[in-house]
mmCIF file of C-alpha atoms and ligand atoms in Angstrom:
data_model
loop_
_atom_site.group_PDB
_atom_site.id
_atom_site.type_symbol
_atom_site.label_atom_id
_atom_site.label_comp_id
_atom_site.label_asym_id
_atom_site.label_seq_id
_atom_site.Cartn_x
_atom_site.Cartn_y
_atom_site.Cartn_z
ATOM 1 C CA MET A 8 314.203 116.998 130.621
ATOM 2 C CA ASN A 9 317.873 117.783 130.112
ATOM 3 C CA LEU A 10 318.857 114.355 128.956
ATOM 4 C CA SER A 11 320.637 113.316 125.788
ATOM 5 C CA TYR A 12 319.775 109.980 124.210
ATOM 6 C CA GLU A 13 323.305 108.750 125.016
ATOM 7 C CA GLU A 14 322.766 109.559 128.697
ATOM 8 C CA PHE A 15 319.378 107.836 128.561
ATOM 9 C CA ILE A 16 321.007 104.670 127.184
ATOM 10 C CA LYS A 17 323.386 104.601 130.171
ATOM 11 C CA ARG A 18 320.499 104.990 132.600
ATOM 12 C CA ALA A 19 318.373 102.358 130.864
ATOM 13 C CA ASP A 20 321.320 99.933 130.729
ATOM 14 C CA ALA A 21 321.806 100.439 134.483
ATOM 15 C CA VAL A 22 318.129 99.697 135.173
ATOM 16 C CA LYS A 23 318.336 96.582 132.990
ATOM 17 C CA ALA A 24 321.397 95.446 134.956
ATOM 18 C CA ARG A 25 319.528 96.053 138.221
ATOM 19 C CA ILE A 26 316.620 93.935 136.933
ATOM 20 C CA ALA A 27 319.013 91.154 135.921
ATOM 21 C CA GLN A 28 320.691 91.192 139.348
ATOM 22 C CA ALA A 29 317.399 91.155 141.245
ATOM 23 C CA CYS A 30 316.162 88.298 139.047
ATOM 24 C CA SER A 31 319.300 86.296 139.578
ATOM 25 C CA ARG A 32 319.075 86.759 143.365
ATOM 26 C CA ALA A 33 315.454 85.583 143.198
ATOM 27 C CA GLY A 34 316.238 82.660 140.929
ATOM 28 C CA ARG A 35 314.100 84.108 138.154
ATOM 29 C CA ALA A 36 314.734 84.542 134.421
ATOM 30 C CA ALA A 37 315.488 88.206 133.618
ATOM 31 C CA GLY A 38 313.067 88.062 130.683
ATOM 32 C CA GLY A 39 310.207 87.664 133.143
ATOM 33 C CA VAL A 40 310.282 91.295 134.261
ATOM 34 C CA GLU A 41 309.223 93.985 131.819
ATOM 35 C CA LEU A 42 310.387 97.588 132.149
ATOM 36 C CA LEU A 43 307.598 100.162 131.745
ATOM 37 C CA ALA A 44 309.065 103.638 131.169
ATOM 38 C CA VAL A 45 307.103 106.201 133.174
ATOM 39 C CA THR A 46 307.129 109.415 131.121
ATOM 40 C CA LYS A 47 304.777 111.543 133.268
ATOM 41 C CA THR A 48 305.824 115.222 133.506
ATOM 42 C CA HIS A 49 308.486 114.612 130.823
ATOM 43 C CA PRO A 50 308.166 115.750 127.202
ATOM 44 C CA ALA A 51 307.234 113.509 124.266
ATOM 45 C CA ALA A 52 310.972 113.012 123.651
ATOM 46 C CA ALA A 53 311.032 110.717 126.699
ATOM 47 C CA ALA A 54 308.625 108.341 124.944
ATOM 48 C CA GLU A 55 310.737 108.568 121.768
ATOM 49 C CA TYR A 56 313.863 107.614 123.753
ATOM 50 C CA ALA A 57 312.088 104.646 125.339
ATOM 51 C CA ALA A 58 310.832 103.391 121.977
ATOM 52 C CA ARG A 59 314.232 103.807 120.351
ATOM 53 C CA TYR A 60 315.811 101.796 123.160
ATOM 54 C CA GLY A 61 313.336 98.987 122.507
ATOM 55 C CA ILE A 62 311.025 99.458 125.473
ATOM 56 C CA ARG A 63 307.536 98.196 124.574
ATOM 57 C CA ALA A 64 305.377 100.572 126.590
ATOM 58 C CA VAL A 65 305.369 103.872 128.447
ATOM 59 C CA GLY A 66 303.244 104.810 131.463
ATOM 60 C CA GLU A 67 301.381 108.037 132.132
ATOM 61 C CA ASN A 68 299.386 108.875 135.218
ATOM 62 C CA ARG A 69 297.082 111.565 133.845
ATOM 63 C CA VAL A 70 294.721 110.971 130.935
ATOM 64 C CA GLN A 71 294.977 114.430 129.374
ATOM 65 C CA GLU A 72 298.765 114.561 129.595
ATOM 66 C CA GLY A 73 299.057 111.112 128.045
ATOM 67 C CA VAL A 74 296.661 111.918 125.209
ATOM 68 C CA GLU A 75 298.559 115.101 124.328
ATOM 69 C CA LYS A 76 301.954 113.428 124.504
ATOM 70 C CA ARG A 77 300.842 110.505 122.401
ATOM 71 C CA SER A 78 299.625 112.904 119.708
ATOM 72 C CA GLN A 79 303.081 114.539 119.720
ATOM 73 C CA THR A 80 305.018 111.353 119.058
ATOM 74 C CA ARG A 81 305.045 108.862 116.249
ATOM 75 C CA ALA A 82 307.130 106.423 118.271
ATOM 76 C CA ALA A 83 306.043 102.807 117.984
ATOM 77 C CA VAL A 84 305.330 102.343 121.653
ATOM 78 C CA ALA A 85 302.273 101.288 123.668
ATOM 79 C CA TRP A 86 300.691 103.654 126.215
ATOM 80 C CA GLU A 87 299.476 102.461 129.597
ATOM 81 C CA LEU A 88 297.555 104.485 132.163
ATOM 82 C CA ILE A 89 298.961 103.987 135.668
ATOM 83 C CA GLY A 90 297.301 106.874 137.533
ATOM 84 C CA HIS A 91 293.865 107.242 139.076
ATOM 85 C CA LEU A 92 291.055 107.360 136.524
ATOM 86 C CA GLN A 93 287.675 108.988 137.077
ATOM 87 C CA SER A 94 284.683 107.388 135.380
ATOM 88 C CA ASN A 95 283.900 110.580 133.485
ATOM 89 C CA LYS A 96 287.256 110.256 131.675
ATOM 90 C CA ALA A 97 286.843 106.521 130.965
ATOM 91 C CA ALA A 98 285.843 107.003 127.322
ATOM 92 C CA LEU A 99 288.832 109.235 126.592
ATOM 93 C CA ALA A 100 291.178 106.800 128.319
ATOM 94 C CA ALA A 101 289.691 103.763 126.541
ATOM 95 C CA ARG A 102 290.230 105.464 123.192
ATOM 96 C CA HIS A 103 293.827 106.608 123.686
ATOM 97 C CA PHE A 104 295.453 104.045 125.970
ATOM 98 C CA ASP A 105 296.449 100.469 125.154
ATOM 99 C CA ARG A 106 295.955 99.288 128.721
ATOM 100 C CA ILE A 107 294.526 100.748 131.926
ATOM 101 C CA GLN A 108 296.390 99.581 135.050
ATOM 102 C CA SER A 109 294.402 101.584 137.595
ATOM 103 C CA VAL A 110 290.925 100.026 137.556
ATOM 104 C CA ASP A 111 289.628 100.170 141.123
ATOM 105 C CA SER A 112 285.826 100.395 141.154
ATOM 106 C CA LEU A 113 282.702 98.776 139.748
ATOM 107 C CA LYS A 114 281.608 102.110 138.354
ATOM 108 C CA LEU A 115 284.859 102.534 136.434
ATOM 109 C CA LEU A 116 284.658 98.954 135.137
ATOM 110 C CA ALA A 117 281.193 99.593 133.756
ATOM 111 C CA ALA A 118 282.243 102.873 132.137
ATOM 112 C CA LEU A 119 285.337 101.322 130.519
ATOM 113 C CA ASP A 120 283.377 98.310 129.276
ATOM 114 C CA ARG A 121 280.784 100.552 127.669
ATOM 115 C CA ALA A 122 283.442 102.807 126.103
ATOM 116 C CA ALA A 123 285.470 99.878 124.758
ATOM 117 C CA GLY A 124 282.299 98.379 123.291
ATOM 118 C CA GLU A 125 281.520 101.613 121.475
ATOM 119 C CA LEU A 126 285.073 101.663 120.112
ATOM 120 C CA GLY A 127 284.735 98.042 119.011
ATOM 121 C CA LYS A 128 287.803 97.008 120.962
ATOM 122 C CA ARG A 129 288.649 94.640 123.783
ATOM 123 C CA LEU A 130 290.520 96.766 126.288
ATOM 124 C CA PRO A 131 293.228 95.163 128.460
ATOM 125 C CA ILE A 132 293.119 96.183 132.124
ATOM 126 C CA LEU A 133 294.772 95.515 135.460
ATOM 127 C CA LEU A 134 292.947 95.794 138.772
ATOM 128 C CA GLN A 135 294.656 98.165 141.195
ATOM 129 C CA ILE A 136 294.768 96.715 144.705
ATOM 130 C CA ASN A 137 295.673 98.713 147.807
ATOM 131 C CA ALA A 138 297.820 95.817 148.970
ATOM 132 C CA GLY A 139 299.614 97.980 151.552
ATOM 133 C CA HIS A 140 296.359 99.177 153.183
ATOM 134 C CA ASP A 141 297.577 102.756 152.681
ATOM 135 C CA PRO A 142 294.855 105.392 153.195
ATOM 136 C CA ALA A 143 296.853 107.704 150.893
ATOM 137 C CA LYS A 144 296.725 105.285 147.960
ATOM 138 C CA PHE A 145 294.060 104.450 145.406
ATOM 139 C CA GLY A 146 293.092 100.876 144.674
ATOM 140 C CA VAL A 147 290.420 98.540 145.921
ATOM 141 C CA GLU A 148 290.929 97.088 149.402
ATOM 142 C CA PRO A 149 292.103 93.447 149.272
ATOM 143 C CA GLU A 150 288.839 92.165 150.758
ATOM 144 C CA ASP A 151 286.925 93.775 147.882
ATOM 145 C CA ALA A 152 289.206 92.361 145.169
ATOM 146 C CA PRO A 153 287.198 89.152 144.557
ATOM 147 C CA GLY A 154 284.015 91.140 143.881
ATOM 148 C CA LEU A 155 285.817 93.500 141.528
ATOM 149 C CA LEU A 156 287.462 90.621 139.654
ATOM 150 C CA GLU A 157 284.196 88.729 139.324
ATOM 151 C CA ALA A 158 282.572 91.807 137.797
ATOM 152 C CA ALA A 159 285.568 92.425 135.514
ATOM 153 C CA LEU A 160 285.513 88.856 134.189
ATOM 154 C CA GLY A 161 281.876 89.390 133.238
ATOM 155 C CA LYS A 162 282.664 92.385 130.990
ATOM 156 C CA THR A 163 282.878 91.227 127.377
ATOM 157 C CA ASN A 164 284.817 94.281 126.182
ATOM 158 C CA LEU A 165 287.543 94.089 128.833
ATOM 159 C CA ARG A 166 290.430 91.651 129.243
ATOM 160 C CA VAL A 167 291.850 91.268 132.765
ATOM 161 C CA ASP A 168 295.627 90.766 132.525
ATOM 162 C CA GLY A 169 296.457 90.896 136.229
ATOM 163 C CA LEU A 170 296.929 93.162 139.228
ATOM 164 C CA MET A 171 298.779 96.371 140.055
ATOM 165 C CA THR A 172 299.777 98.047 143.303
ATOM 166 C CA VAL A 173 301.718 101.036 144.614
ATOM 167 C CA ALA A 174 303.529 100.458 147.923
ATOM 168 C CA PRO A 175 303.115 102.987 150.754
ATOM 169 C CA LEU A 176 305.890 105.574 151.022
ATOM 170 C CA SER A 177 308.004 104.441 153.943
ATOM 171 C CA PRO A 178 311.625 104.674 155.071
ATOM 172 C CA ASP A 179 311.321 101.024 156.114
ATOM 173 C CA PRO A 180 311.964 98.711 153.131
ATOM 174 C CA ALA A 181 310.028 95.950 154.921
ATOM 175 C CA VAL A 182 306.793 97.867 154.207
ATOM 176 C CA ALA A 183 307.219 97.669 150.423
ATOM 177 C CA ARG A 184 308.332 94.058 150.649
ATOM 178 C CA ALA A 185 305.246 93.071 152.669
ATOM 179 C CA THR A 186 302.992 94.974 150.242
ATOM 180 C CA PHE A 187 304.419 93.169 147.206
ATOM 181 C CA GLU A 188 304.268 89.775 148.868
ATOM 182 C CA ASN A 189 300.676 90.515 149.791
ATOM 183 C CA LEU A 190 299.775 91.347 146.176
ATOM 184 C CA ARG A 191 301.391 88.131 145.015
ATOM 185 C CA THR A 192 299.418 86.123 147.602
ATOM 186 C CA ILE A 193 296.183 87.889 146.601
ATOM 187 C CA ARG A 194 296.901 87.102 142.937
ATOM 188 C CA ASP A 195 297.621 83.449 143.603
ATOM 189 C CA GLY A 196 294.395 83.108 145.600
ATOM 190 C CA LEU A 197 292.251 84.860 142.988
ATOM 191 C CA ALA A 198 293.821 82.930 140.121
ATOM 192 C CA THR A 199 292.946 79.639 141.772
ATOM 193 C CA ARG A 200 289.487 80.703 142.882
ATOM 194 C CA PHE A 201 288.453 82.137 139.499
ATOM 195 C CA GLY A 202 290.477 79.794 137.287
ATOM 196 C CA THR A 203 292.173 82.646 135.414
ATOM 197 C CA PRO A 204 295.949 83.208 135.245
ATOM 198 C CA LEU A 205 296.134 86.961 136.142
ATOM 199 C CA ARG A 206 299.645 86.760 134.731
ATOM 200 C CA GLU A 207 300.653 90.382 135.164
ATOM 201 C CA LEU A 208 301.857 91.676 138.538
ATOM 202 C CA SER A 209 302.651 95.354 137.997
ATOM 203 C CA MET A 210 304.631 96.382 141.068
ATOM 204 C CA GLY A 211 307.873 98.174 141.853
ATOM 205 C CA MET A 212 309.205 101.644 140.996
ATOM 206 C CA THR A 213 312.655 103.297 141.130
ATOM 207 C CA GLY A 214 312.932 103.029 144.917
ATOM 208 C CA ASP A 215 311.548 99.550 145.473
ATOM 209 C CA MET A 216 312.023 97.564 142.270
ATOM 210 C CA ASP A 217 314.376 95.021 143.838
ATOM 211 C CA ALA A 218 311.861 94.031 146.536
ATOM 212 C CA ALA A 219 309.106 93.864 143.906
ATOM 213 C CA ILE A 220 311.116 91.558 141.664
ATOM 214 C CA ALA A 221 311.941 89.315 144.624
ATOM 215 C CA ALA A 222 308.195 89.060 145.313
ATOM 216 C CA GLY A 223 307.329 88.110 141.720
ATOM 217 C CA SER A 224 306.769 91.372 139.836
ATOM 218 C CA THR A 225 306.329 90.917 136.070
ATOM 219 C CA MET A 226 306.388 94.654 135.340
ATOM 220 C CA ILE A 227 308.250 97.441 137.098
ATOM 221 C CA ARG A 228 307.149 101.020 136.403
ATOM 222 C CA VAL A 229 310.208 103.251 136.366
ATOM 223 C CA GLY A 230 310.454 107.006 135.880
ATOM 224 C CA THR A 231 313.208 108.605 137.963
ATOM 225 C CA ALA A 232 315.936 106.010 137.291
ATOM 226 C CA LEU A 233 315.392 106.423 133.527
ATOM 227 C CA PHE A 234 314.721 110.141 133.095
ATOM 228 C CA GLY A 235 315.978 111.797 136.302
ATOM 229 C CA GLU A 236 314.091 113.675 138.975
ATOM 230 C CA ARG A 237 310.741 115.148 138.026
ATOM 231 C CA ALA A 238 310.348 118.901 138.502
ATOM 232 C CA PRO A 239 308.524 119.543 141.789
ATOM 233 C CA LEU A 240 304.930 120.650 141.414
ATOM 234 C CA GLN A 241 304.703 124.411 141.191
ATOM 235 C CA LYS A 242 303.123 125.955 144.280
ATOM 236 C CA PRO A 243 300.627 128.693 143.475
ATOM 237 C CA GLU A 244 301.833 132.263 144.203
ATOM 238 C CA THR A 245 300.557 133.648 147.479
HETATM 239 C C1 PLP B 315 305.313 108.070 138.993
HETATM 240 C C2 PLP B 315 304.904 106.652 139.109
HETATM 241 C C3 PLP B 315 305.837 105.607 138.961
HETATM 242 C C4 PLP B 315 307.329 105.847 138.737
HETATM 243 O O1 PLP B 315 307.935 106.338 139.881
HETATM 244 P P1 PLP B 315 309.538 106.550 139.985
HETATM 245 O O2 PLP B 315 309.797 106.541 141.433
HETATM 246 O O3 PLP B 315 309.851 107.839 139.335
HETATM 247 O O4 PLP B 315 310.179 105.393 139.288
HETATM 248 C C5 PLP B 315 305.368 104.318 139.052
HETATM 249 N N1 PLP B 315 304.061 104.036 139.261
HETATM 250 C C6 PLP B 315 303.135 105.006 139.402
HETATM 251 C C7 PLP B 315 301.714 104.634 139.636
HETATM 252 C C8 PLP B 315 303.524 106.339 139.332
HETATM 253 O O5 PLP B 315 302.596 107.302 139.475
#
């Protein structure tokens, strides 16, 4: 990450302005959309920058990377897991993350509940929904969301804050828009049916944050616009 803190401030200010504009177009208060700084692949300094700027939480998509980075920073910032989580890493994730956004199976729910119980904490979670029906994406299918939520609400060591989704990669902006509107509709239906607010709608990234905010996002997860392009994954030598 070749980014000075001064440069980071400019980037973060620009994202904040984009949030404010999208909110104003949607007739929403700008305070209703939180900015999660996605620090994956970036060094611990990225989390330090975010904290210094006043961002509440950073997002990581791999457990091990997040655990290591957190141990390398003393920044007063919360850590949220946004990437796929396997049940065998649930205990590690429950210990080191402040919220897990990627809960997408009954097995994972049970493992997280058990781990949180052993840690004596009530772990906040979001349920990840494959609201764009994308075979390349994780998340429970919308028709299975009620069953997953019912199980989650029965876990005494978990607290369900809301839903999360990742839109399919598509050159057509209508695809992301439809995905976000679908998540919002799913949330509204579940909230009524189960009598629980499910306040958090974690949706929108660098490329599609405006559509997500228009559809009611309460948290956008932004990496590239804050820290620049991530280095491409190294291909193994052949
Ligand atoms: C990487 C990632 C983001 C951030 O993506 P950018 O396009 O860099 O803003 C958001 N959400 C998830 C789940 C991610 O893995």
